[in-house]
Amino acid sequence: MTTTGISGEHNLPIINLAELDNESTKAHFYTQLRHLAKDIGFFYVLGHGINENDREAFLNASKKFFALPQDEKEQISIEHSKHFRGYTKTGDELTRNKPDYREQIDIGEELPALEVGEKDDIWLNLIGPNQWPKKVPEMKEAALRYQSQVRAASVKLLHAFMVALGVPEDSLDELITGVPQSYVKVVHYPANNDPKNADKLQGVGPHKDIGILTMLWQDNSGGLQVLKKDGTWIDAPPVKGTYIINIGESLELATNGYLQANIHQVVRPPESARSSRYSIPFFLTTNVRAKKIPLVPLSEELKAQAQGPSSDPLNPLFDDVGKNLIKARLRSHLAVTKRFYPKEYAELVAAGHTTNSAY
């Protein structure tokens, strides 16, 4: 297996997931993965096994949806869903108090809603059905087929992470079995041709992902940036045939900070913002019934290198699976929170949280 540079001195590496299927290359793959995960945390992956035609079918259905009139798109607004599924319009979310110039659809596992009582954990409401656009009937089948493939690749990679850390591959399987809570977004960053909109270059502001790991496909527009440990931003441009992998907060907690979730953002340079950008991130997240995030039994050598989970007063981490999952949803979609979670909405308002911002 090789680690390949991409575009200059600030390259992110490429690894080939298919080499896990070859006994002669497995050991080297695990060694490389352990290094990348600890020291870099963002990398490209080939050999993922995801069918390109299936991804294109999902992308094309999504483009068809985003081209609909605004009132038709809002028929599946996320504001109608206590499960936080559906469409979010451009500029409706903020990151670090700046609007994100994007629209998106959130699609989770297609499951029936649970009957959640007043004494039950509110995050059980995250389990439930999606909203599907009537004008794009092909989207449901395309989305669920694609989601299934990316989930399989993500689980394979999670198992590889565990082996690379010297623990059984199923060490975190209690987080991903049972009732899964993985979800996929398809994100459209609209073209921005008006000089008056020069301030609308934040596709999504600096943030970490809440799940275990993220597997991202992006088109050729560019704009994704990763924060290095020295505080500088590097570009993560699209590379044909690859997905970008990054570590989420749940994996950071499970390894006591040996692996750390990475801060990243999407910034649209003026020249690239003249055309639309599309991306499809898949988030391998935790089963809400798993309760606590377990600590991976690292060796004494690796434990000594673990720095503990990072501390951010704007984004506290909880080892309670459900609490960690729902915190950002409640803050990012206040209209949903106000409608379906009035107690939590009142608490957010009392704390001064009055705009749709996960941070």
Tab-separated table of C-alpha atoms in Angstrom:
chain	number	residue	atom	x	y	z
A	1	MET	CA	0.000	0.000	0.000
A	2	THR	CA	1.212	3.478	-0.737
A	3	THR	CA	0.479	6.865	0.711
A	4	THR	CA	0.227	9.263	-2.183
A	5	GLY	CA	0.583	13.045	-2.299
A	6	ILE	CA	-1.992	15.160	-4.057
A	7	SER	CA	-1.283	18.825	-4.608
A	8	GLY	CA	1.736	20.400	-3.028
A	9	GLU	CA	3.394	20.264	0.367
A	10	HIS	CA	0.152	20.211	2.377
A	11	ASN	CA	-1.121	16.960	0.899
A	12	LEU	CA	-3.555	14.638	2.530
A	13	PRO	CA	-2.661	10.978	2.037
A	14	ILE	CA	-4.526	8.311	0.094
A	15	ILE	CA	-5.021	4.752	1.323
A	16	ASN	CA	-6.652	1.798	-0.408
A	17	LEU	CA	-9.349	0.058	1.630
A	18	ALA	CA	-9.336	-2.875	-0.790
A	19	GLU	CA	-5.938	-3.907	0.573
A	20	LEU	CA	-7.737	-5.224	3.634
A	21	ASP	CA	-8.916	-8.040	1.380
A	22	ASN	CA	-5.348	-9.184	0.704
A	23	GLU	CA	-3.518	-11.058	3.469
A	24	SER	CA	-0.142	-9.844	2.190
A	25	THR	CA	-1.054	-6.159	2.565
A	26	LYS	CA	-3.237	-6.135	5.681
A	27	ALA	CA	-0.460	-5.530	8.213
A	28	HIS	CA	0.988	-2.608	6.291
A	29	PHE	CA	-2.480	-1.126	5.867
A	30	TYR	CA	-3.095	-1.212	9.628
A	31	THR	CA	0.277	0.417	10.331
A	32	GLN	CA	-0.439	3.208	7.876
A	33	LEU	CA	-3.977	3.705	9.171
A	34	ARG	CA	-2.811	4.025	12.765
A	35	HIS	CA	-0.306	6.704	11.742
A	36	LEU	CA	-2.794	8.639	9.617
A	37	ALA	CA	-5.537	8.491	12.205
A	38	LYS	CA	-3.322	9.736	15.039
A	39	ASP	CA	-1.172	12.308	13.262
A	40	ILE	CA	-3.420	13.586	10.484
A	41	GLY	CA	-7.000	12.453	11.035
A	42	PHE	CA	-8.156	13.353	7.525
A	43	PHE	CA	-7.322	11.214	4.518
A	44	TYR	CA	-8.622	9.934	1.195
A	45	VAL	CA	-9.701	6.343	0.654
A	46	LEU	CA	-9.779	4.277	-2.527
A	47	GLY	CA	-11.077	0.743	-2.929
A	48	HIS	CA	-14.213	1.544	-0.958
A	49	GLY	CA	-16.518	-0.655	-3.039
A	50	ILE	CA	-19.212	2.005	-3.493
A	51	ASN	CA	-20.893	1.805	-6.879
A	52	GLU	CA	-20.353	5.025	-8.830
A	53	ASN	CA	-23.571	4.604	-10.815
A	54	ASP	CA	-25.588	4.306	-7.617
A	55	ARG	CA	-23.978	7.437	-6.226
A	56	GLU	CA	-24.715	9.317	-9.448
A	57	ALA	CA	-28.344	8.174	-9.362
A	58	PHE	CA	-28.697	9.608	-5.854
A	59	LEU	CA	-26.889	12.804	-6.836
A	60	ASN	CA	-29.018	13.303	-9.949
A	61	ALA	CA	-32.234	12.795	-7.999
A	62	SER	CA	-30.986	15.335	-5.470
A	63	LYS	CA	-30.134	17.880	-8.156
A	64	LYS	CA	-33.628	17.430	-9.543
A	65	PHE	CA	-35.035	18.148	-6.094
A	66	PHE	CA	-32.912	21.247	-5.504
A	67	ALA	CA	-34.085	22.631	-8.856
A	68	LEU	CA	-37.729	22.580	-7.701
A	69	PRO	CA	-39.496	25.825	-6.729
A	70	GLN	CA	-38.803	26.805	-3.137
A	71	ASP	CA	-42.359	26.173	-1.954
A	72	GLU	CA	-42.237	22.618	-3.291
A	73	LYS	CA	-38.905	21.927	-1.604
A	74	GLU	CA	-40.307	23.154	1.678
A	75	GLN	CA	-43.079	20.569	1.539
A	76	ILE	CA	-40.509	18.245	3.109
A	77	SER	CA	-39.010	20.911	5.374
A	78	ILE	CA	-37.142	19.564	8.367
A	79	GLU	CA	-39.491	21.723	10.443
A	80	HIS	CA	-42.181	19.058	9.916
A	81	SER	CA	-40.085	16.240	11.405
A	82	LYS	CA	-39.433	15.535	15.075
A	83	HIS	CA	-36.779	13.113	13.787
A	84	PHE	CA	-34.784	15.971	12.180
A	85	ARG	CA	-35.236	14.618	8.651
A	86	GLY	CA	-35.897	16.606	5.524
A	87	TYR	CA	-34.987	19.826	3.757
A	88	THR	CA	-33.162	22.842	5.212
A	89	LYS	CA	-33.198	26.005	3.122
A	90	THR	CA	-30.184	28.138	2.245
A	91	GLY	CA	-28.897	30.277	5.087
A	92	ASP	CA	-31.143	28.658	7.694
A	93	GLU	CA	-28.235	27.245	9.696
A	94	LEU	CA	-25.371	29.136	11.304
A	95	THR	CA	-21.946	27.964	12.376
A	96	ARG	CA	-20.177	30.133	14.932
A	97	ASN	CA	-22.847	32.781	14.404
A	98	LYS	CA	-22.335	33.116	10.644
A	99	PRO	CA	-24.909	31.794	8.130
A	100	ASP	CA	-23.978	28.733	6.094
A	101	TYR	CA	-24.681	29.408	2.424
A	102	ARG	CA	-26.081	25.976	1.545
A	103	GLU	CA	-29.290	23.960	1.356
A	104	GLN	CA	-29.503	20.292	2.217
A	105	ILE	CA	-31.580	17.188	2.788
A	106	ASP	CA	-31.041	15.021	5.881
A	107	ILE	CA	-31.807	11.326	5.379
A	108	GLY	CA	-31.479	8.774	8.161
A	109	GLU	CA	-32.175	5.079	8.486
A	110	GLU	CA	-35.707	4.389	7.208
A	111	LEU	CA	-37.397	3.133	10.386
A	112	PRO	CA	-40.829	3.480	12.000
A	113	ALA	CA	-41.141	6.063	14.750
A	114	LEU	CA	-41.068	4.891	18.354
A	115	GLU	CA	-43.723	5.747	20.903
A	116	VAL	CA	-41.706	8.005	23.194
A	117	GLY	CA	-43.301	8.922	26.519
A	118	GLU	CA	-42.605	11.896	28.769
A	119	LYS	CA	-40.317	9.815	30.977
A	120	ASP	CA	-38.369	8.345	28.063
A	121	ASP	CA	-35.121	9.787	26.736
A	122	ILE	CA	-35.950	12.419	24.120
A	123	TRP	CA	-33.221	11.198	21.792
A	124	LEU	CA	-35.304	8.107	21.051
A	125	ASN	CA	-37.236	10.505	18.808
A	126	LEU	CA	-34.256	10.465	16.458
A	127	ILE	CA	-35.512	7.066	15.299
A	128	GLY	CA	-38.177	7.430	12.635
A	129	PRO	CA	-39.047	7.744	8.952
A	130	ASN	CA	-37.634	10.136	6.398
A	131	GLN	CA	-39.523	12.671	4.313
A	132	TRP	CA	-39.464	12.047	0.563
A	133	PRO	CA	-40.329	14.527	-2.214
A	134	LYS	CA	-43.379	13.557	-4.250
A	135	LYS	CA	-41.984	15.332	-7.315
A	136	VAL	CA	-38.826	13.174	-7.253
A	137	PRO	CA	-40.156	9.666	-6.569
A	138	GLU	CA	-36.867	8.015	-7.521
A	139	MET	CA	-35.008	9.675	-4.647
A	140	LYS	CA	-36.049	7.209	-1.937
A	141	GLU	CA	-34.759	4.083	-3.648
A	142	ALA	CA	-31.587	5.830	-4.848
A	143	ALA	CA	-30.822	7.307	-1.424
A	144	LEU	CA	-31.357	4.108	0.548
A	145	ARG	CA	-29.352	1.996	-1.908
A	146	TYR	CA	-26.452	4.432	-1.710
A	147	GLN	CA	-26.700	4.770	2.058
A	148	SER	CA	-26.464	1.009	2.503
A	149	GLN	CA	-23.235	0.824	0.508
A	150	VAL	CA	-21.528	3.719	2.286
A	151	ARG	CA	-22.517	2.321	5.659
A	152	ALA	CA	-20.905	-1.021	4.787
A	153	ALA	CA	-17.674	0.706	3.749
A	154	SER	CA	-17.706	2.833	6.914
A	155	VAL	CA	-18.170	-0.185	9.185
A	156	LYS	CA	-15.312	-1.952	7.404
A	157	LEU	CA	-13.133	1.072	8.043
A	158	LEU	CA	-14.188	1.301	11.704
A	159	HIS	CA	-13.180	-2.331	12.182
A	160	ALA	CA	-9.834	-1.523	10.559
A	161	PHE	CA	-9.358	1.372	12.990
A	162	MET	CA	-9.834	-1.012	15.907
A	163	VAL	CA	-7.330	-3.569	14.604
A	164	ALA	CA	-4.871	-0.747	13.892
A	165	LEU	CA	-5.163	0.259	17.555
A	166	GLY	CA	-4.421	-3.293	18.669
A	167	VAL	CA	-7.897	-4.195	19.928
A	168	PRO	CA	-10.561	-6.606	18.597
A	169	GLU	CA	-12.286	-5.288	15.496
A	170	ASP	CA	-15.695	-5.495	17.157
A	171	SER	CA	-14.673	-3.373	20.179
A	172	LEU	CA	-17.189	-0.654	19.297
A	173	ASP	CA	-19.835	-2.804	17.633
A	174	GLU	CA	-22.258	-2.146	20.488
A	175	LEU	CA	-22.433	1.423	19.161
A	176	ILE	CA	-23.427	0.462	15.624
A	177	THR	CA	-25.605	-2.636	16.038
A	178	GLY	CA	-29.241	-2.815	17.063
A	179	VAL	CA	-31.099	0.273	15.845
A	180	PRO	CA	-28.560	2.234	13.792
A	181	GLN	CA	-28.616	6.007	13.651
A	182	SER	CA	-26.375	6.627	10.663
A	183	TYR	CA	-27.485	9.289	8.242
A	184	VAL	CA	-26.533	10.884	4.972
A	185	LYS	CA	-26.861	14.470	3.818
A	186	VAL	CA	-26.866	15.736	0.290
A	187	VAL	CA	-25.699	19.333	0.311
A	188	HIS	CA	-26.079	21.996	-2.376
A	189	TYR	CA	-23.993	25.151	-2.177
A	190	PRO	CA	-25.776	27.467	-4.633
A	191	ALA	CA	-23.924	29.488	-7.225
A	192	ASN	CA	-23.082	32.966	-5.983
A	193	ASN	CA	-22.671	35.323	-8.946
A	194	ASP	CA	-23.831	38.557	-7.325
A	195	PRO	CA	-20.991	40.796	-6.018
A	196	LYS	CA	-23.437	42.003	-3.377
A	197	ASN	CA	-23.316	38.495	-1.922
A	198	ALA	CA	-19.552	38.456	-1.461
A	199	ASP	CA	-20.084	37.734	2.223
A	200	LYS	CA	-21.879	34.469	1.416
A	201	LEU	CA	-18.735	32.413	0.994
A	202	GLN	CA	-19.081	30.308	4.151
A	203	GLY	CA	-20.455	27.009	2.928
A	204	VAL	CA	-20.254	25.673	6.465
A	205	GLY	CA	-18.171	27.197	9.231
A	206	PRO	CA	-15.475	25.525	11.354
A	207	HIS	CA	-16.876	22.493	13.148
A	208	LYS	CA	-16.372	18.871	14.153
A	209	ASP	CA	-18.645	15.958	13.241
A	210	ILE	CA	-20.647	14.350	16.026
A	211	GLY	CA	-20.534	10.724	14.913
A	212	ILE	CA	-17.950	7.946	14.834
A	213	LEU	CA	-16.538	8.745	11.427
A	214	THR	CA	-17.580	10.585	8.288
A	215	MET	CA	-17.229	9.410	4.701
A	216	LEU	CA	-17.529	12.316	2.268
A	217	TRP	CA	-17.975	12.468	-1.487
A	218	GLN	CA	-17.497	15.902	-3.059
A	219	ASP	CA	-17.763	17.180	-6.611
A	220	ASN	CA	-14.987	18.989	-8.477
A	221	SER	CA	-15.666	22.454	-7.054
A	222	GLY	CA	-13.312	22.325	-4.070
A	223	GLY	CA	-13.688	24.426	-0.937
A	224	LEU	CA	-13.190	21.850	1.833
A	225	GLN	CA	-10.467	22.856	4.289
A	226	VAL	CA	-8.926	21.021	7.240
A	227	LEU	CA	-7.382	22.655	10.305
A	228	LYS	CA	-3.858	21.432	11.034
A	229	LYS	CA	-2.469	21.109	14.531
A	230	ASP	CA	-0.375	24.232	13.980
A	231	GLY	CA	-3.537	26.278	13.432
A	232	THR	CA	-3.274	26.673	9.659
A	233	TRP	CA	-5.897	25.610	7.118
A	234	ILE	CA	-5.077	23.260	4.247
A	235	ASP	CA	-7.216	22.481	1.225
A	236	ALA	CA	-8.708	19.026	0.722
A	237	PRO	CA	-9.449	19.134	-3.011
A	238	PRO	CA	-11.493	16.455	-4.774
A	239	VAL	CA	-9.558	13.425	-6.006
A	240	LYS	CA	-11.243	11.200	-8.580
A	241	GLY	CA	-12.479	7.875	-7.256
A	242	THR	CA	-11.909	8.695	-3.597
A	243	TYR	CA	-13.864	9.560	-0.497
A	244	ILE	CA	-12.567	11.728	2.319
A	245	ILE	CA	-12.555	10.208	5.800
A	246	ASN	CA	-12.522	12.119	9.050
A	247	ILE	CA	-12.834	11.125	12.686
A	248	GLY	CA	-15.919	12.113	14.660
A	249	GLU	CA	-16.434	13.085	18.283
A	250	SER	CA	-17.707	9.641	19.320
A	251	LEU	CA	-14.470	7.967	18.225
A	252	GLU	CA	-12.515	10.674	20.050
A	253	LEU	CA	-14.428	9.875	23.237
A	254	ALA	CA	-14.046	6.108	22.788
A	255	THR	CA	-10.252	6.424	22.515
A	256	ASN	CA	-9.984	9.038	25.296
A	257	GLY	CA	-8.604	11.497	22.790
A	258	TYR	CA	-5.961	9.218	21.268
A	259	LEU	CA	-7.873	9.786	18.051
A	260	GLN	CA	-9.273	13.290	17.773
A	261	ALA	CA	-12.144	14.700	15.775
A	262	ASN	CA	-10.901	17.269	13.316
A	263	ILE	CA	-12.103	20.797	12.724
A	264	HIS	CA	-12.980	21.489	9.104
A	265	GLN	CA	-14.969	23.963	7.036
A	266	VAL	CA	-16.170	24.729	3.521
A	267	VAL	CA	-15.156	28.120	2.158
A	268	ARG	CA	-16.152	29.103	-1.358
A	269	PRO	CA	-13.425	31.089	-3.128
A	270	PRO	CA	-15.073	33.785	-5.308
A	271	GLU	CA	-13.995	32.102	-8.539
A	272	SER	CA	-15.433	28.676	-7.609
A	273	ALA	CA	-18.567	30.164	-6.030
A	274	ARG	CA	-19.845	31.135	-9.471
A	275	SER	CA	-21.111	27.582	-9.935
A	276	SER	CA	-22.998	25.219	-7.654
A	277	ARG	CA	-21.151	22.803	-5.386
A	278	TYR	CA	-22.516	19.427	-4.278
A	279	SER	CA	-21.314	17.076	-1.587
A	280	ILE	CA	-22.673	13.930	0.054
A	281	PRO	CA	-21.387	13.298	3.576
A	282	PHE	CA	-22.285	10.040	5.302
A	283	PHE	CA	-22.093	9.974	9.095
A	284	LEU	CA	-21.558	6.651	10.848
A	285	THR	CA	-23.212	7.519	14.141
A	286	THR	CA	-24.160	5.641	17.268
A	287	ASN	CA	-27.186	3.567	18.183
A	288	VAL	CA	-29.156	5.788	20.575
A	289	ARG	CA	-29.947	2.774	22.770
A	290	ALA	CA	-26.256	2.120	23.405
A	291	LYS	CA	-26.310	4.481	26.427
A	292	LYS	CA	-22.633	5.174	27.196
A	293	ILE	CA	-19.714	5.351	24.797
A	294	PRO	CA	-17.289	2.612	25.928
A	295	LEU	CA	-13.566	3.210	26.250
A	296	VAL	CA	-11.495	1.203	23.803
A	297	PRO	CA	-9.009	-0.971	25.789
A	298	LEU	CA	-5.846	0.617	24.416
A	299	SER	CA	-2.389	-0.684	25.267
A	300	GLU	CA	-0.419	1.132	27.969
A	301	GLU	CA	1.747	2.655	25.244
A	302	LEU	CA	-1.225	4.160	23.433
A	303	LYS	CA	-2.974	5.163	26.664
A	304	ALA	CA	0.073	7.242	27.540
A	305	GLN	CA	-0.344	9.146	24.274
A	306	ALA	CA	-4.064	9.786	24.726
A	307	GLN	CA	-4.635	13.407	25.687
A	308	GLY	CA	-8.254	13.100	26.732
A	309	PRO	CA	-11.174	14.479	24.704
A	310	SER	CA	-10.748	18.054	23.545
A	311	SER	CA	-12.501	20.801	25.465
A	312	ASP	CA	-14.594	23.407	23.674
A	313	PRO	CA	-17.041	25.424	25.794
A	314	LEU	CA	-19.156	26.015	22.682
A	315	ASN	CA	-19.338	22.294	21.962
A	316	PRO	CA	-19.112	20.120	25.095
A	317	LEU	CA	-18.696	16.376	24.559
A	318	PHE	CA	-20.844	13.893	26.471
A	319	ASP	CA	-20.149	10.181	26.870
A	320	ASP	CA	-23.897	9.613	26.865
A	321	VAL	CA	-24.627	8.484	23.316
A	322	GLY	CA	-28.083	9.983	22.928
A	323	LYS	CA	-27.252	13.286	24.583
A	324	ASN	CA	-24.247	13.728	22.328
A	325	LEU	CA	-26.306	12.907	19.232
A	326	ILE	CA	-29.217	15.218	19.865
A	327	LYS	CA	-27.359	18.254	21.236
A	328	ALA	CA	-26.403	19.640	17.828
A	329	ARG	CA	-29.788	18.837	16.263
A	330	LEU	CA	-31.641	20.811	18.921
A	331	ARG	CA	-29.372	23.821	18.442
A	332	SER	CA	-29.135	23.647	14.657
A	333	HIS	CA	-32.877	23.446	13.979
A	334	LEU	CA	-34.631	25.674	16.488
A	335	ALA	CA	-37.955	25.592	14.630
A	336	VAL	CA	-38.027	21.811	15.091
A	337	THR	CA	-36.983	22.186	18.710
A	338	LYS	CA	-39.643	24.819	19.408
A	339	ARG	CA	-42.384	22.696	17.836
A	340	PHE	CA	-41.517	19.257	19.199
A	341	TYR	CA	-39.231	19.880	22.195
A	342	PRO	CA	-40.639	22.938	24.015
A	343	LYS	CA	-38.811	22.246	27.293
A	344	GLU	CA	-35.430	22.047	25.580
A	345	TYR	CA	-36.288	25.073	23.461
A	346	ALA	CA	-37.021	27.145	26.557
A	347	GLU	CA	-33.700	26.067	28.070
A	348	LEU	CA	-31.817	27.094	24.923
A	349	VAL	CA	-33.512	30.483	24.787
A	350	ALA	CA	-32.815	31.057	28.482
A	351	ALA	CA	-29.153	30.323	27.767
A	352	GLY	CA	-29.153	32.910	24.982
A	353	HIS	CA	-29.192	30.406	22.141
A	354	THR	CA	-31.646	32.008	19.710
A	355	THR	CA	-30.215	31.206	16.273
A	356	ASN	CA	-29.788	27.931	14.384
A	357	SER	CA	-26.179	27.203	15.293
A	358	ALA	CA	-24.643	23.942	16.470
A	359	TYR	CA	-21.734	26.004	17.841
